[in-house]
C-alpha atoms as a PDB file:
ATOM      1  CA  UNK A   1      96.609  90.805 100.491  1.00  0.00           C
ATOM      2  CA  UNK A   2      96.191  94.528 100.195  1.00  0.00           C
ATOM      3  CA  UNK A   3      96.292  97.684 101.963  1.00  0.00           C
ATOM      4  CA  UNK A   4      92.854  97.651 103.089  1.00  0.00           C
ATOM      5  CA  UNK A   5      92.658  94.076 104.313  1.00  0.00           C
ATOM      6  CA  UNK A   6      96.319  94.677 105.898  1.00  0.00           C
ATOM      7  CA  UNK A   7      95.025  97.562 107.720  1.00  0.00           C
ATOM      8  CA  UNK A   8      91.852  95.710 109.101  1.00  0.00           C
ATOM      9  CA  UNK A   9      93.895  93.029 110.242  1.00  0.00           C
ATOM     10  CA  UNK A  10      96.575  95.128 112.022  1.00  0.00           C
ATOM     11  CA  UNK A  11      93.728  97.068 113.554  1.00  0.00           C
ATOM     12  CA  UNK A  12      91.849  93.639 114.836  1.00  0.00           C
ATOM     13  CA  UNK A  13      95.329  92.338 116.167  1.00  0.00           C
ATOM     14  CA  UNK A  14      95.929  95.024 118.018  1.00  0.00           C
ATOM     15  CA  UNK A  15      92.265  95.217 119.458  1.00  0.00           C
ATOM     16  CA  UNK A  16      91.016  98.235 118.144  1.00  0.00           C
ATOM     17  CA  UNK A  17      87.735  99.598 116.954  1.00  0.00           C
ATOM     18  CA  UNK A  18      87.547 101.797 113.793  1.00  0.00           C
ATOM     19  CA  UNK A  19      86.789 104.294 116.227  1.00  0.00           C
ATOM     20  CA  UNK A  20      89.372 103.795 118.716  1.00  0.00           C
ATOM     21  CA  UNK A  21      92.164 104.160 115.561  1.00  0.00           C
ATOM     22  CA  UNK A  22      90.384 107.082 113.888  1.00  0.00           C
ATOM     23  CA  UNK A  23      90.871 108.423 117.130  1.00  0.00           C
ATOM     24  CA  UNK A  24      94.289 108.164 117.598  1.00  0.00           C
ATOM     25  CA  UNK A  25      95.061 109.338 114.086  1.00  0.00           C
ATOM     26  CA  UNK A  26      93.013 111.990 114.264  1.00  0.00           C
ATOM     27  CA  UNK A  27      90.576 111.386 111.744  1.00  0.00           C
ATOM     28  CA  UNK A  28      86.780 110.484 111.172  1.00  0.00           C
ATOM     29  CA  UNK A  29      85.719 106.973 111.487  1.00  0.00           C
ATOM     30  CA  UNK A  30      84.371 107.042 108.209  1.00  0.00           C
ATOM     31  CA  UNK A  31      87.626 108.458 106.941  1.00  0.00           C
ATOM     32  CA  UNK A  32      89.002 105.219 108.393  1.00  0.00           C
ATOM     33  CA  UNK A  33      86.116 103.173 107.118  1.00  0.00           C
ATOM     34  CA  UNK A  34      87.327 104.174 103.576  1.00  0.00           C
ATOM     35  CA  UNK A  35      90.702 103.376 104.135  1.00  0.00           C
ATOM     36  CA  UNK A  36      89.823  99.512 105.090  1.00  0.00           C
ATOM     37  CA  UNK A  37      86.972  99.486 101.937  1.00  0.00           C
ATOM     38  CA  UNK A  38      89.668 100.846  99.280  1.00  0.00           C
ATOM     39  CA  UNK A  39      87.549 103.608  98.564  1.00  0.00           C
ATOM     40  CA  UNK A  40      90.460 106.168 100.110  1.00  0.00           C
ATOM     41  CA  UNK A  41      94.142 106.240 100.597  1.00  0.00           C
ATOM     42  CA  UNK A  42      96.075 107.685 103.232  1.00  0.00           C
ATOM     43  CA  UNK A  43      98.365 110.250 103.209  1.00  0.00           C
ATOM     44  CA  UNK A  44     102.423 109.238 104.137  1.00  0.00           C
ATOM     45  CA  UNK A  45     102.129 111.059 107.474  1.00  0.00           C
ATOM     46  CA  UNK A  46      98.817 109.091 108.261  1.00  0.00           C
ATOM     47  CA  UNK A  47     100.798 105.779 106.943  1.00  0.00           C
ATOM     48  CA  UNK A  48     103.521 106.400 109.274  1.00  0.00           C
ATOM     49  CA  UNK A  49     101.333 107.125 112.071  1.00  0.00           C
ATOM     50  CA  UNK A  50      99.653 104.041 111.352  1.00  0.00           C
ATOM     51  CA  UNK A  51     102.879 101.910 111.218  1.00  0.00           C
ATOM     52  CA  UNK A  52     103.742 103.296 114.825  1.00  0.00           C
ATOM     53  CA  UNK A  53     100.117 102.651 116.389  1.00  0.00           C
ATOM     54  CA  UNK A  54      99.662  99.273 114.797  1.00  0.00           C
ATOM     55  CA  UNK A  55     103.549  98.185 115.245  1.00  0.00           C
ATOM     56  CA  UNK A  56     103.809  96.612 111.664  1.00  0.00           C
ATOM     57  CA  UNK A  57     106.658  97.688 108.995  1.00  0.00           C
ATOM     58  CA  UNK A  58     105.838 100.040 106.877  1.00  0.00           C
ATOM     59  CA  UNK A  59     106.739  97.599 103.848  1.00  0.00           C
ATOM     60  CA  UNK A  60     104.289  94.912 105.247  1.00  0.00           C
ATOM     61  CA  UNK A  61     101.429  97.340 105.276  1.00  0.00           C
ATOM     62  CA  UNK A  62     102.023  99.137 101.867  1.00  0.00           C
ATOM     63  CA  UNK A  63     102.147  95.873 100.396  1.00  0.00           C
ATOM     64  CA  UNK A  64     105.775  96.503  98.948  1.00  0.00           C
ATOM     65  CA  UNK A  65     107.291  92.903  98.368  1.00  0.00           C
ATOM     66  CA  UNK A  66     111.085  93.041  99.398  1.00  0.00           C
ATOM     67  CA  UNK A  67     113.313  90.167  97.907  1.00  0.00           C
ATOM     68  CA  UNK A  68     116.405  89.533  99.692  1.00  0.00           C
ATOM     69  CA  UNK A  69     118.688  91.222  97.289  1.00  0.00           C
ATOM     70  CA  UNK A  70     115.945  94.406  96.999  1.00  0.00           C
ATOM     71  CA  UNK A  71     115.613  96.526 100.723  1.00  0.00           C
ATOM     72  CA  UNK A  72     113.779  99.472 100.557  1.00  0.00           C
ATOM     73  CA  UNK A  73     115.399 101.853 102.659  1.00  0.00           C
ATOM     74  CA  UNK A  74     112.730 104.186 105.415  1.00  0.00           C
ATOM     75  CA  UNK A  75     113.088 106.675 102.746  1.00  0.00           C
ATOM     76  CA  UNK A  76     112.216 104.607  99.601  1.00  0.00           C
ATOM     77  CA  UNK A  77     109.096 103.303 101.380  1.00  0.00           C
ATOM     78  CA  UNK A  78     108.139 107.131 102.164  1.00  0.00           C
ATOM     79  CA  UNK A  79     108.899 108.058  98.604  1.00  0.00           C
ATOM     80  CA  UNK A  80     106.286 104.976  97.349  1.00  0.00           C
ATOM     81  CA  UNK A  81     103.939 105.954  99.764  1.00  0.00           C
ATOM     82  CA  UNK A  82     104.286 109.925  98.592  1.00  0.00           C
ATOM     83  CA  UNK A  83     103.929 108.626  94.669  1.00  0.00           C
ATOM     84  CA  UNK A  84     100.599 106.189  95.679  1.00  0.00           C
ATOM     85  CA  UNK A  85      98.826 109.111  97.264  1.00  0.00           C
ATOM     86  CA  UNK A  86      99.238 111.518  94.195  1.00  0.00           C
ATOM     87  CA  UNK A  87      96.235 111.642  91.802  1.00  0.00           C
ATOM     88  CA  UNK A  88      97.144 110.752  87.920  1.00  0.00           C
ATOM     89  CA  UNK A  89      98.285 114.108  87.005  1.00  0.00           C
ATOM     90  CA  UNK A  90     100.571 114.286  89.863  1.00  0.00           C
ATOM     91  CA  UNK A  91     102.010 110.448  88.991  1.00  0.00           C
ATOM     92  CA  UNK A  92     102.602 111.215  85.468  1.00  0.00           C
ATOM     93  CA  UNK A  93     104.525 114.330  86.099  1.00  0.00           C
ATOM     94  CA  UNK A  94     106.828 112.261  88.651  1.00  0.00           C
ATOM     95  CA  UNK A  95     107.313 109.457  85.772  1.00  0.00           C
ATOM     96  CA  UNK A  96     108.537 112.392  83.309  1.00  0.00           C
ATOM     97  CA  UNK A  97     110.850 114.005  85.870  1.00  0.00           C
ATOM     98  CA  UNK A  98     112.244 110.689  86.861  1.00  0.00           C
ATOM     99  CA  UNK A  99     112.515 109.571  82.979  1.00  0.00           C
ATOM    100  CA  UNK A 100     114.232 112.694  81.911  1.00  0.00           C
ATOM    101  CA  UNK A 101     116.572 112.618  84.983  1.00  0.00           C
ATOM    102  CA  UNK A 102     117.378 108.659  84.167  1.00  0.00           C
ATOM    103  CA  UNK A 103     117.933 109.597  80.081  1.00  0.00           C
ATOM    104  CA  UNK A 104     120.402 112.265  81.659  1.00  0.00           C
ATOM    105  CA  UNK A 105     122.103 109.921  83.993  1.00  0.00           C
ATOM    106  CA  UNK A 106     122.738 107.386  81.035  1.00  0.00           C
ATOM    107  CA  UNK A 107     123.910 109.974  78.704  1.00  0.00           C
ATOM    108  CA  UNK A 108     126.303 111.119  81.239  1.00  0.00           C
ATOM    109  CA  UNK A 109     127.600 107.319  81.975  1.00  0.00           C
ATOM    110  CA  UNK A 110     127.696 106.565  78.405  1.00  0.00           C
ATOM    111  CA  UNK A 111     130.002 109.405  77.452  1.00  0.00           C
ATOM    112  CA  UNK A 112     132.143 108.920  80.369  1.00  0.00           C
ATOM    113  CA  UNK A 113     132.737 104.902  79.055  1.00  0.00           C
ATOM    114  CA  UNK A 114     133.479 106.562  75.890  1.00  0.00           C
ATOM    115  CA  UNK A 115     136.099 108.860  77.164  1.00  0.00           C
ATOM    116  CA  UNK A 116     137.553 106.065  79.031  1.00  0.00           C
ATOM    117  CA  UNK A 117     137.606 103.774  76.065  1.00  0.00           C
ATOM    118  CA  UNK A 118     139.417 106.197  73.867  1.00  0.00           C
ATOM    119  CA  UNK A 119     142.190 107.141  76.566  1.00  0.00           C
END
């Protein structure tokens, strides 16, 4: 189930109308309608507020699958939400920085392994 569908389901389960939930979030009803139709995405702060108001887990609402061996921390879930709220240019920038840091860490690890082998 997608974010818009889960949001709509959670809102209805709590008994809120779109107007009521929008008021609690401090947004226009049309903005909430956009979230539920998939035309708009809430920022990370609105997602955190939705989780509080609707009493749901953020990984469920954001459709982040978790396996027993792969449990995300709240920080990781927040970072995923922030990433998803970026436009294409922002996502590419984050991807580039992450790739650069990963390569640097891989080189450091390879150097450490090599120096241990020689010792």
